[in-house]
CSV table of N, CA, C and O in Angstrom, one decimal:
chain,number,residue,atom,x,y,z
A,1,MET,N,14.6,-1.5,17.1
A,1,MET,CA,14.5,-1.8,15.7
A,1,MET,C,15.9,-1.3,15.1
A,1,MET,O,16.5,-0.3,15.4
A,2,LYS,N,16.3,-2.0,14.2
A,2,LYS,CA,17.5,-1.8,13.4
A,2,LYS,C,17.4,-0.6,12.5
A,2,LYS,O,16.3,-0.5,11.9
A,3,PRO,N,18.4,0.3,12.4
A,3,PRO,CA,18.2,1.4,11.5
A,3,PRO,C,18.2,0.8,10.1
A,3,PRO,O,18.6,-0.3,9.7
A,4,VAL,N,17.6,1.5,9.1
A,4,VAL,CA,17.5,1.1,7.7
A,4,VAL,C,18.7,0.6,7.0
A,4,VAL,O,18.8,-0.2,6.2
A,5,ASN,N,19.8,1.2,7.4
A,5,ASN,CA,21.1,1.0,6.8
A,5,ASN,C,21.7,-0.2,7.2
A,5,ASN,O,22.8,-0.7,6.8
A,6,ALA,N,21.2,-0.9,8.4
A,6,ALA,CA,21.8,-2.0,8.9
A,6,ALA,C,21.1,-3.4,8.7
A,6,ALA,O,21.5,-4.5,9.0
A,7,ALA,N,19.9,-3.3,7.9
A,7,ALA,CA,19.1,-4.5,7.8
A,7,ALA,C,18.3,-4.2,6.5
A,7,ALA,O,17.9,-3.0,6.1
A,8,ASN,N,17.9,-5.3,5.9
A,8,ASN,CA,16.9,-5.2,4.8
A,8,ASN,C,15.5,-4.7,5.4
A,8,ASN,O,15.1,-5.2,6.4
A,9,THR,N,15.0,-3.7,4.8
A,9,THR,CA,13.8,-3.0,5.3
A,9,THR,C,12.8,-2.9,4.3
A,9,THR,O,13.1,-2.6,3.1
A,10,ALA,N,11.5,-3.2,4.6
A,10,ALA,CA,10.5,-3.0,3.6
A,10,ALA,C,9.2,-2.3,4.3
A,10,ALA,O,9.0,-2.6,5.5
A,11,LEU,N,8.6,-1.5,3.4
A,11,LEU,CA,7.4,-0.8,3.9
A,11,LEU,C,6.3,-1.5,3.0
A,11,LEU,O,6.4,-1.4,1.8
A,12,ILE,N,5.3,-2.1,3.6
A,12,ILE,CA,4.1,-2.8,2.9
A,12,ILE,C,2.9,-2.1,3.2
A,12,ILE,O,2.5,-2.0,4.4
A,13,ILE,N,2.4,-1.4,2.2
A,13,ILE,CA,1.1,-0.7,2.3
A,13,ILE,C,-0.1,-1.6,1.8
A,13,ILE,O,-0.1,-2.0,0.7
A,14,ILE,N,-1.0,-2.0,2.7
A,14,ILE,CA,-2.0,-3.0,2.4
A,14,ILE,C,-3.4,-2.4,2.5
A,14,ILE,O,-3.8,-1.8,3.5
A,15,ASP,N,-4.1,-2.6,1.4
A,15,ASP,CA,-5.5,-2.4,1.3
A,15,ASP,C,-5.9,-0.9,1.4
A,15,ASP,O,-7.0,-0.6,2.0
A,16,VAL,N,-5.1,0.0,1.0
A,16,VAL,CA,-5.4,1.4,1.0
A,16,VAL,C,-6.1,1.8,-0.3
A,16,VAL,O,-5.4,2.5,-1.0
A,17,GLN,N,-7.3,1.4,-0.4
A,17,GLN,CA,-8.1,1.6,-1.6
A,17,GLN,C,-9.3,2.4,-1.5
A,17,GLN,O,-9.8,2.6,-0.4
A,18,ASN,N,-9.7,3.0,-2.5
A,18,ASN,CA,-10.9,3.8,-2.5
A,18,ASN,C,-12.1,3.2,-1.9
A,18,ASN,O,-13.0,3.8,-1.3
A,19,GLY,N,-12.3,1.9,-2.2
A,19,GLY,CA,-13.4,1.1,-1.7
A,19,GLY,C,-13.6,1.2,-0.1
A,19,GLY,O,-14.8,1.0,0.3
A,20,PHE,N,-12.6,1.4,0.5
A,20,PHE,CA,-12.6,1.6,2.0
A,20,PHE,C,-13.2,2.9,2.5
A,20,PHE,O,-13.3,3.2,3.6
A,21,LEU,N,-13.4,3.8,1.5
A,21,LEU,CA,-14.0,5.1,1.8
A,21,LEU,C,-15.4,4.9,1.6
A,21,LEU,O,-16.1,6.0,1.9
A,22,HIS,N,-16.0,3.9,1.4
A,22,HIS,CA,-17.5,3.7,1.2
A,22,HIS,C,-18.1,4.2,2.5
A,22,HIS,O,-17.7,3.8,3.6
A,23,PRO,N,-19.1,5.2,2.5
A,23,PRO,CA,-19.6,5.7,3.6
A,23,PRO,C,-20.5,4.9,4.6
A,23,PRO,O,-20.5,5.2,5.8
A,24,THR,N,-21.0,3.7,4.0
A,24,THR,CA,-21.8,2.8,4.9
A,24,THR,C,-21.4,1.4,5.0
A,24,THR,O,-21.6,0.8,5.9
A,25,HIS,N,-20.6,0.9,4.0
A,25,HIS,CA,-20.3,-0.5,3.9
A,25,HIS,C,-19.5,-0.9,5.0
A,25,HIS,O,-19.6,-2.0,5.6
A,26,TRP,N,-18.5,-0.2,5.5
A,26,TRP,CA,-17.7,-0.7,6.6
A,26,TRP,C,-17.9,-0.2,8.0
A,26,TRP,O,-17.3,-0.5,8.9
A,27,GLY,N,-19.0,0.6,8.1
A,27,GLY,CA,-19.4,1.1,9.4
A,27,GLY,C,-19.0,2.4,9.7
A,27,GLY,O,-18.0,2.9,9.1
A,28,PRO,N,-19.6,3.1,10.7
A,28,PRO,CA,-19.3,4.5,10.9
A,28,PRO,C,-18.1,4.8,11.7
A,28,PRO,O,-17.6,5.9,11.6
A,29,SER,N,-17.6,3.9,12.6
A,29,SER,CA,-16.6,4.2,13.5
A,29,SER,C,-15.3,3.6,13.0
A,29,SER,O,-15.2,2.6,12.3
A,30,ARG,N,-14.1,4.2,13.4
A,30,ARG,CA,-12.8,3.7,13.0
A,30,ARG,C,-12.0,3.5,14.2
A,30,ARG,O,-12.0,4.3,15.2
A,31,SER,N,-11.2,2.4,14.2
A,31,SER,CA,-10.4,2.0,15.3
A,31,SER,C,-9.0,2.8,15.1
A,31,SER,O,-8.3,2.9,16.1
A,32,THR,N,-8.7,3.2,14.0
A,32,THR,CA,-7.4,3.9,13.7
A,32,THR,C,-7.6,5.2,12.9
A,32,THR,O,-7.3,5.3,11.7
A,33,PRO,N,-8.1,6.2,13.6
A,33,PRO,CA,-8.5,7.4,12.9
A,33,PRO,C,-7.1,8.2,12.3
A,33,PRO,O,-7.3,9.0,11.3
A,34,GLU,N,-6.0,7.8,12.8
A,34,GLU,CA,-4.8,8.4,12.4
A,34,GLU,C,-4.0,7.7,11.2
A,34,GLU,O,-3.0,7.9,10.8
A,35,CYS,N,-4.7,6.6,10.8
A,35,CYS,CA,-4.1,5.7,9.8
A,35,CYS,C,-3.6,6.4,8.5
A,35,CYS,O,-2.4,6.2,8.3
A,36,GLU,N,-4.4,7.2,7.8
A,36,GLU,CA,-4.0,7.8,6.7
A,36,GLU,C,-2.8,8.8,7.0
A,36,GLU,O,-1.7,8.8,6.1
A,37,ASP,N,-2.9,9.6,8.0
A,37,ASP,CA,-1.7,10.4,8.3
A,37,ASP,C,-0.5,9.7,8.6
A,37,ASP,O,0.6,10.0,8.2
A,38,ASN,N,-0.5,8.5,9.2
A,38,ASN,CA,0.7,7.7,9.5
A,38,ASN,C,1.2,7.1,8.3
A,38,ASN,O,2.5,7.0,8.1
A,39,ILE,N,0.4,6.6,7.3
A,39,ILE,CA,0.7,6.0,6.2
A,39,ILE,C,1.5,7.1,5.3
A,39,ILE,O,2.7,6.9,4.7
A,40,ILE,N,0.9,8.3,5.3
A,40,ILE,CA,1.6,9.4,4.4
A,40,ILE,C,3.0,9.6,5.1
A,40,ILE,O,4.0,9.9,4.3
A,41,LEU,N,3.0,9.7,6.3
A,41,LEU,CA,4.4,10.0,7.0
A,41,LEU,C,5.4,8.9,6.7
A,41,LEU,O,6.6,9.1,6.4
A,42,LEU,N,5.0,7.6,6.8
A,42,LEU,CA,5.8,6.5,6.5
A,42,LEU,C,6.3,6.5,5.0
A,42,LEU,O,7.5,6.3,4.7
A,43,LEU,N,5.3,6.7,4.1
A,43,LEU,CA,5.6,6.6,2.7
A,43,LEU,C,6.6,7.8,2.3
A,43,LEU,O,7.7,7.5,1.6
A,44,ASN,N,6.4,9.0,2.9
A,44,ASN,CA,7.2,10.1,2.5
A,44,ASN,C,8.6,9.9,3.0
A,44,ASN,O,9.5,10.1,2.4
A,45,ALA,N,8.7,9.3,4.2
A,45,ALA,CA,10.0,9.1,4.9
A,45,ALA,C,10.8,8.1,4.0
A,45,ALA,O,11.9,8.2,3.8
A,46,ALA,N,10.1,6.9,3.7
A,46,ALA,CA,10.8,5.9,3.0
A,46,ALA,C,11.3,6.4,1.6
A,46,ALA,O,12.5,6.1,1.1
A,47,ARG,N,10.4,7.0,0.8
A,47,ARG,CA,10.7,7.7,-0.5
A,47,ARG,C,11.9,8.7,-0.3
A,47,ARG,O,12.7,8.7,-1.2
A,48,GLU,N,11.9,9.5,0.6
A,48,GLU,CA,12.9,10.5,0.8
A,48,GLU,C,14.2,9.7,1.1
A,48,GLU,O,15.2,10.2,0.4
A,49,HIS,N,14.2,8.7,2.0
A,49,HIS,CA,15.4,8.0,2.3
A,49,HIS,C,15.9,7.3,1.0
A,49,HIS,O,17.1,7.4,0.6
A,50,ASN,N,15.1,6.7,0.2
A,50,ASN,CA,15.5,6.1,-1.1
A,50,ASN,C,16.1,7.2,-2.0
A,50,ASN,O,17.0,6.8,-2.7
A,51,LYS,N,15.4,8.3,-2.2
A,51,LYS,CA,16.0,9.3,-3.0
A,51,LYS,C,17.4,9.8,-2.5
A,51,LYS,O,18.3,9.8,-3.3
A,52,GLU,N,17.5,9.9,-1.2
A,52,GLU,CA,18.9,10.4,-0.6
A,52,GLU,C,20.0,9.3,-0.9
A,52,GLU,O,21.1,9.5,-1.3
A,53,GLN,N,19.5,8.0,-0.8
A,53,GLN,CA,20.5,6.9,-1.0
A,53,GLN,C,20.9,6.8,-2.5
A,53,GLN,O,22.0,6.6,-2.8
A,54,GLY,N,20.0,7.1,-3.4
A,54,GLY,CA,20.4,7.2,-4.8
A,54,GLY,C,21.2,8.3,-5.2
A,54,GLY,O,22.0,8.2,-6.1
A,55,GLU,N,21.2,9.4,-4.5
A,55,GLU,CA,22.0,10.5,-4.7
A,55,GLU,C,23.4,10.3,-4.1
A,55,GLU,O,24.5,11.1,-4.6
A,56,ASP,N,23.6,9.5,-3.2
A,56,ASP,CA,24.8,9.3,-2.6
A,56,ASP,C,25.5,8.1,-3.1
A,56,ASP,O,25.6,7.0,-2.4
A,57,VAL,N,26.1,8.0,-4.4
A,57,VAL,CA,26.6,6.9,-5.0
A,57,VAL,C,28.0,6.5,-4.5
A,57,VAL,O,28.5,5.3,-4.7
A,58,GLY,N,28.6,7.4,-3.6
A,58,GLY,CA,29.9,7.1,-3.2
A,58,GLY,C,29.9,6.2,-2.0
A,58,GLY,O,31.1,5.8,-1.6
A,59,ARG,N,28.9,5.8,-1.4
A,59,ARG,CA,28.9,5.0,-0.3
A,59,ARG,C,28.0,3.9,-0.4
A,59,ARG,O,27.0,3.9,-1.0
A,60,GLN,N,28.1,2.8,0.4
A,60,GLN,CA,27.2,1.6,0.3
A,60,GLN,C,26.0,2.0,1.0
A,60,GLN,O,26.0,2.5,2.1
A,61,SER,N,24.9,1.9,0.4
A,61,SER,CA,23.6,2.2,1.0
A,61,SER,C,22.5,1.1,0.9
A,61,SER,O,22.7,0.2,0.1
A,62,ARG,N,21.5,1.3,1.6
A,62,ARG,CA,20.4,0.5,1.5
A,62,ARG,C,19.2,1.2,1.3
A,62,ARG,O,19.1,2.3,2.1
A,63,THR,N,18.2,0.8,0.4
A,63,THR,CA,17.0,1.5,0.3
A,63,THR,C,15.9,0.7,1.0
A,63,THR,O,16.1,-0.5,1.3
A,64,VAL,N,14.8,1.3,1.1
A,64,VAL,CA,13.6,0.6,1.7
A,64,VAL,C,12.8,0.1,0.5
A,64,VAL,O,12.5,0.8,-0.4
A,65,THR,N,12.5,-1.2,0.5
A,65,THR,CA,11.6,-1.8,-0.4
A,65,THR,C,10.2,-1.4,-0.1
A,65,THR,O,9.8,-1.6,1.0
A,66,ILE,N,9.5,-0.7,-1.1
A,66,ILE,CA,8.2,-0.2,-0.9
A,66,ILE,C,7.3,-1.2,-1.7
A,66,ILE,O,7.4,-1.2,-2.9
A,67,CYS,N,6.3,-1.8,-1.1
A,67,CYS,CA,5.3,-2.6,-1.7
A,67,CYS,C,4.0,-2.3,-1.4
A,67,CYS,O,3.6,-1.8,-0.2
A,68,HIS,N,3.1,-2.5,-2.3
A,68,HIS,CA,1.6,-2.2,-2.1
A,68,HIS,C,0.9,-3.4,-2.4
A,68,HIS,O,1.2,-4.1,-3.3
A,69,VAL,N,-0.1,-3.7,-1.5
A,69,VAL,CA,-1.0,-4.8,-1.7
A,69,VAL,C,-2.4,-4.3,-1.8
A,69,VAL,O,-2.8,-3.6,-0.9
A,70,HIS,N,-3.1,-4.7,-2.9
A,70,HIS,CA,-4.5,-4.3,-3.1
A,70,HIS,C,-5.4,-5.5,-3.2
A,70,HIS,O,-5.0,-6.6,-3.7
A,71,HIS,N,-6.4,-5.4,-2.6
A,71,HIS,CA,-7.4,-6.5,-2.5
A,71,HIS,C,-8.4,-6.3,-3.7
A,71,HIS,O,-9.0,-5.2,-4.0
A,72,HIS,N,-8.7,-7.4,-4.5
A,72,HIS,CA,-9.5,-7.4,-5.6
A,72,HIS,C,-10.4,-8.7,-5.3
A,72,HIS,O,-10.0,-9.8,-5.3
A,73,SER,N,-11.7,-8.4,-4.9
A,73,SER,CA,-12.6,-9.5,-4.4
A,73,SER,C,-12.9,-10.3,-5.7
A,73,SER,O,-13.0,-9.8,-6.8
A,74,ILE,N,-13.3,-11.6,-5.4
A,74,ILE,CA,-13.8,-12.4,-6.4
A,74,ILE,C,-15.3,-12.4,-6.4
A,74,ILE,O,-16.0,-13.1,-7.3
A,75,TYR,N,-16.0,-11.6,-5.5
A,75,TYR,CA,-17.4,-11.6,-5.4
A,75,TYR,C,-17.9,-10.4,-6.1
A,75,TYR,O,-17.6,-9.2,-5.7
A,76,PRO,N,-18.8,-10.5,-7.1
A,76,PRO,CA,-19.4,-9.4,-7.9
A,76,PRO,C,-20.0,-8.3,-6.9
A,76,PRO,O,-20.1,-7.1,-7.3
A,77,SER,N,-20.6,-8.8,-5.9
A,77,SER,CA,-21.4,-7.9,-4.9
A,77,SER,C,-20.5,-7.0,-4.0
A,77,SER,O,-20.9,-6.2,-3.3
A,78,SER,N,-19.2,-7.4,-4.0
A,78,SER,CA,-18.3,-6.6,-3.1
A,78,SER,C,-17.9,-5.3,-3.5
A,78,SER,O,-17.8,-5.0,-4.7
A,79,VAL,N,-17.7,-4.3,-2.6
A,79,VAL,CA,-17.3,-3.0,-2.9
A,79,VAL,C,-15.8,-3.0,-3.5
A,79,VAL,O,-15.5,-2.1,-4.1
A,80,LEU,N,-15.1,-4.1,-3.3
A,80,LEU,CA,-13.7,-4.3,-3.7
A,80,LEU,C,-13.6,-5.2,-4.9
A,80,LEU,O,-12.5,-5.7,-5.2
A,81,TYR,N,-14.7,-5.4,-5.7
A,81,TYR,CA,-14.7,-6.1,-6.9
A,81,TYR,C,-14.2,-5.2,-8.1
A,81,TYR,O,-14.6,-4.1,-8.1
A,82,PRO,N,-13.3,-5.7,-8.9
A,82,PRO,CA,-12.8,-4.9,-10.0
A,82,PRO,C,-14.1,-4.4,-10.9
A,82,PRO,O,-14.9,-5.1,-11.2
A,83,GLY,N,-14.0,-3.0,-11.1
A,83,GLY,CA,-15.1,-2.3,-11.8
A,83,GLY,C,-16.1,-1.7,-10.9
A,83,GLY,O,-16.8,-1.0,-11.4
A,84,ALA,N,-16.1,-2.1,-9.6
A,84,ALA,CA,-16.9,-1.5,-8.6
A,84,ALA,C,-16.5,0.0,-8.5
A,84,ALA,O,-15.4,0.3,-8.6
A,85,GLN,N,-17.6,0.8,-8.1
A,85,GLN,CA,-17.2,2.3,-7.9
A,85,GLN,C,-17.8,2.7,-6.6
A,85,GLN,O,-18.8,2.0,-6.1
A,86,VAL,N,-17.2,3.7,-6.0
A,86,VAL,CA,-17.8,4.3,-4.7
A,86,VAL,C,-17.9,5.7,-5.0
A,86,VAL,O,-17.0,6.4,-5.6
A,87,GLU,N,-19.0,6.3,-4.3
A,87,GLU,CA,-19.2,7.8,-4.3
A,87,GLU,C,-18.7,8.4,-3.1
A,87,GLU,O,-19.0,7.9,-1.9
A,88,VAL,N,-17.7,9.2,-3.2
A,88,VAL,CA,-17.1,9.9,-2.0
A,88,VAL,C,-17.1,11.3,-2.3
A,88,VAL,O,-16.4,11.9,-3.3
A,89,ASP,N,-17.7,12.2,-1.4
A,89,ASP,CA,-17.7,13.7,-1.5
A,89,ASP,C,-18.1,14.1,-2.9
A,89,ASP,O,-17.5,15.1,-3.5
A,90,GLY,N,-19.1,13.5,-3.5
A,90,GLY,CA,-19.6,13.9,-4.8
A,90,GLY,C,-18.8,13.4,-6.0
A,90,GLY,O,-19.1,13.8,-7.1
A,91,GLN,N,-17.7,12.7,-5.8
A,91,GLN,CA,-17.0,12.1,-6.8
A,91,GLN,C,-17.2,10.6,-6.9
A,91,GLN,O,-17.4,9.9,-5.9
A,92,THR,N,-17.2,10.1,-8.1
A,92,THR,CA,-17.3,8.6,-8.4
A,92,THR,C,-15.9,8.1,-8.6
A,92,THR,O,-15.2,8.5,-9.5
A,93,LEU,N,-15.4,7.1,-7.8
A,93,LEU,CA,-14.0,6.6,-7.8
A,93,LEU,C,-14.1,5.2,-8.1
A,93,LEU,O,-15.0,4.4,-7.6
A,94,ASP,N,-13.1,4.6,-8.7
A,94,ASP,CA,-13.0,3.2,-9.0
A,94,ASP,C,-12.5,2.6,-7.6
A,94,ASP,O,-11.5,3.1,-7.1
A,95,ALA,N,-13.3,1.7,-7.1
A,95,ALA,CA,-13.1,1.2,-5.7
A,95,ALA,C,-11.8,0.4,-5.4
A,95,ALA,O,-11.3,0.5,-4.4
A,96,VAL,N,-11.3,-0.2,-6.5
A,96,VAL,CA,-10.1,-1.1,-6.3
A,96,VAL,C,-8.9,-0.2,-6.4
A,96,VAL,O,-7.7,-0.7,-6.0
A,97,LEU,N,-9.0,1.0,-6.9
A,97,LEU,CA,-7.7,1.9,-7.0
A,97,LEU,C,-7.3,2.3,-5.7
A,97,LEU,O,-8.0,2.6,-4.8
A,98,PRO,N,-5.9,2.5,-5.5
A,98,PRO,CA,-5.5,3.1,-4.3
A,98,PRO,C,-6.0,4.5,-4.1
A,98,PRO,O,-6.3,5.2,-4.9
A,99,GLN,N,-6.1,4.8,-2.8
A,99,GLN,CA,-6.5,6.2,-2.3
A,99,GLN,C,-5.3,7.1,-2.8
A,99,GLN,O,-4.2,6.7,-2.9
A,100,SER,N,-5.6,8.4,-3.1
A,100,SER,CA,-4.7,9.3,-3.7
A,100,SER,C,-3.4,9.3,-3.0
A,100,SER,O,-2.3,9.5,-3.6
A,101,PHE,N,-3.4,9.4,-1.7
A,101,PHE,CA,-2.2,9.6,-0.9
A,101,PHE,C,-1.2,8.4,-0.9
A,101,PHE,O,-0.1,8.3,-0.6
A,102,ALA,N,-1.8,7.2,-1.4
A,102,ALA,CA,-1.1,6.0,-1.2
A,102,ALA,C,-0.9,5.4,-2.8
A,102,ALA,O,-0.6,4.1,-2.8
A,103,ARG,N,-0.8,6.2,-3.8
A,103,ARG,CA,-0.5,5.6,-5.1
A,103,ARG,C,0.8,5.2,-5.2
A,103,ARG,O,1.7,6.0,-4.9
A,104,PRO,N,1.1,4.1,-5.7
A,104,PRO,CA,2.4,3.5,-5.9
A,104,PRO,C,3.1,4.3,-7.1
A,104,PRO,O,2.5,4.8,-7.9
A,105,LYS,N,4.4,4.5,-6.7
A,105,LYS,CA,5.4,5.1,-7.8
A,105,LYS,C,5.7,4.0,-8.7
A,105,LYS,O,5.6,2.8,-8.4
A,106,PRO,N,6.2,4.4,-9.9
A,106,PRO,CA,6.5,3.3,-10.9
A,106,PRO,C,7.6,2.3,-10.4
A,106,PRO,O,7.5,1.2,-10.9
A,107,ASP,N,8.4,2.6,-9.5
A,107,ASP,CA,9.4,1.6,-9.0
A,107,ASP,C,8.9,0.8,-7.8
A,107,ASP,O,9.8,0.1,-7.2
A,108,GLU,N,7.6,0.9,-7.3
A,108,GLU,CA,7.2,0.3,-6.3
A,108,GLU,C,6.4,-0.9,-6.8
A,108,GLU,O,5.4,-0.7,-7.5
A,109,LYS,N,6.6,-2.1,-6.1
A,109,LYS,CA,5.9,-3.3,-6.5
A,109,LYS,C,4.6,-3.3,-6.0
A,109,LYS,O,4.2,-2.9,-4.9
A,110,VAL,N,3.6,-3.7,-6.8
A,110,VAL,CA,2.2,-3.8,-6.5
A,110,VAL,C,1.7,-5.3,-6.6
A,110,VAL,O,2.0,-6.0,-7.6
A,111,PHE,N,1.1,-5.8,-5.5
A,111,PHE,CA,0.6,-7.2,-5.5
A,111,PHE,C,-0.9,-7.1,-5.4
A,111,PHE,O,-1.3,-6.3,-4.6
A,112,ILE,N,-1.6,-8.0,-6.0
A,112,ILE,CA,-3.0,-8.1,-6.0
A,112,ILE,C,-3.4,-9.5,-5.3
A,112,ILE,O,-2.9,-10.5,-5.6
A,113,LYS,N,-4.2,-9.3,-4.3
A,113,LYS,CA,-4.8,-10.4,-3.5
A,113,LYS,C,-6.2,-10.5,-3.6
A,113,LYS,O,-6.9,-9.5,-3.8
A,114,ASN,N,-6.9,-11.7,-3.3
A,114,ASN,CA,-8.2,-11.8,-3.2
A,114,ASN,C,-8.8,-12.7,-2.1
A,114,ASN,O,-9.9,-13.1,-2.0
A,115,VAL,N,-7.9,-12.7,-1.1
A,115,VAL,CA,-8.2,-13.3,0.2
A,115,VAL,C,-7.6,-12.3,1.3
A,115,VAL,O,-7.2,-11.3,1.1
A,116,ASN,N,-7.9,-12.7,2.5
A,116,ASN,CA,-7.6,-11.8,3.7
A,116,ASN,C,-6.1,-11.6,4.0
A,116,ASN,O,-5.7,-10.8,4.7
A,117,SER,N,-5.3,-12.5,3.4
A,117,SER,CA,-3.8,-12.4,3.7
A,117,SER,C,-3.1,-12.0,2.4
A,117,SER,O,-3.3,-12.4,1.4
A,118,SER,N,-2.1,-11.1,2.7
A,118,SER,CA,-1.2,-10.6,1.6
A,118,SER,C,-0.2,-11.7,1.1
A,118,SER,O,0.4,-11.5,0.0
A,119,PHE,N,-0.1,-12.7,1.8
A,119,PHE,CA,0.9,-13.8,1.5
A,119,PHE,C,0.2,-14.9,0.8
A,119,PHE,O,1.0,-15.7,0.2
A,120,ILE,N,-1.0,-15.1,0.8
A,120,ILE,CA,-1.7,-16.2,0.2
A,120,ILE,C,-2.1,-15.9,-1.3
A,120,ILE,O,-2.7,-14.8,-1.4
A,121,GLY,N,-1.6,-16.7,-2.2
A,121,GLY,CA,-1.9,-16.4,-3.7
A,121,GLY,C,-1.2,-15.2,-4.2
A,121,GLY,O,-1.5,-14.8,-5.3
A,122,THR,N,0.0,-14.6,-3.5
A,122,THR,CA,0.6,-13.6,-4.2
A,122,THR,C,2.2,-14.0,-4.2
A,122,THR,O,2.5,-15.0,-3.5
A,123,GLU,N,3.0,-13.3,-4.7
A,123,GLU,CA,4.5,-13.5,-4.8
A,123,GLU,C,5.1,-12.7,-3.8
A,123,GLU,O,6.4,-12.4,-3.8
A,124,LEU,N,4.4,-11.9,-2.8
A,124,LEU,CA,4.9,-11.1,-1.9
A,124,LEU,C,6.1,-11.7,-1.1
A,124,LEU,O,7.2,-11.1,-0.9
A,125,GLU,N,5.9,-12.8,-0.5
A,125,GLU,CA,6.9,-13.5,0.4
A,125,GLU,C,8.2,-13.7,-0.4
A,125,GLU,O,9.2,-13.4,0.0
A,126,SER,N,8.0,-14.4,-1.5
A,126,SER,CA,9.2,-14.6,-2.3
A,126,SER,C,10.0,-13.4,-2.9
A,126,SER,O,11.1,-13.3,-2.9
A,127,PHE,N,9.2,-12.4,-3.1
A,127,PHE,CA,9.8,-11.0,-3.6
A,127,PHE,C,10.5,-10.4,-2.4
A,127,PHE,O,11.7,-10.1,-2.6
A,128,LEU,N,9.9,-10.5,-1.3
A,128,LEU,CA,10.7,-9.9,-0.1
A,128,LEU,C,12.0,-10.6,0.2
A,128,LEU,O,12.9,-10.1,0.6
A,129,LYS,N,11.9,-12.0,0.1
A,129,LYS,CA,13.1,-12.8,0.4
A,129,LYS,C,14.2,-12.7,-0.6
A,129,LYS,O,15.3,-12.7,-0.3
A,130,SER,N,13.8,-12.2,-1.8
A,130,SER,CA,14.7,-11.9,-2.9
A,130,SER,C,15.5,-10.6,-2.8
A,130,SER,O,16.5,-10.3,-3.5
A,131,GLN,N,15.0,-9.7,-1.9
A,131,GLN,CA,15.5,-8.4,-1.8
A,131,GLN,C,16.7,-8.3,-0.9
A,131,GLN,O,16.9,-8.9,0.0
């Protein structure tokens, strides 16, 4: 893999929303139990890299483009339908909002999708090509 300073690099965080915390809707087992920890590591590393690049104005630098894709279902019965809520550890959360560790920063682009692909019906591909 090329280092971030030699190629355009993007980190795309997809479907990390409160609705996926529903205790029974998605089933009891996980195929990726370290997912959240890995996303935290990747986001922190990309954000720290971008911060360092912004502080080093004397040299040519590349930042990591950070994008978030959120699923908003078109089906009112879906746990990921806008306005749906999920109960997690005694708290009621808006299901379509990102989980707390994956909240976008103001300078990070957010795309909304309502199908299983992040590239269908969004501007994600054209945005990435423009970077």
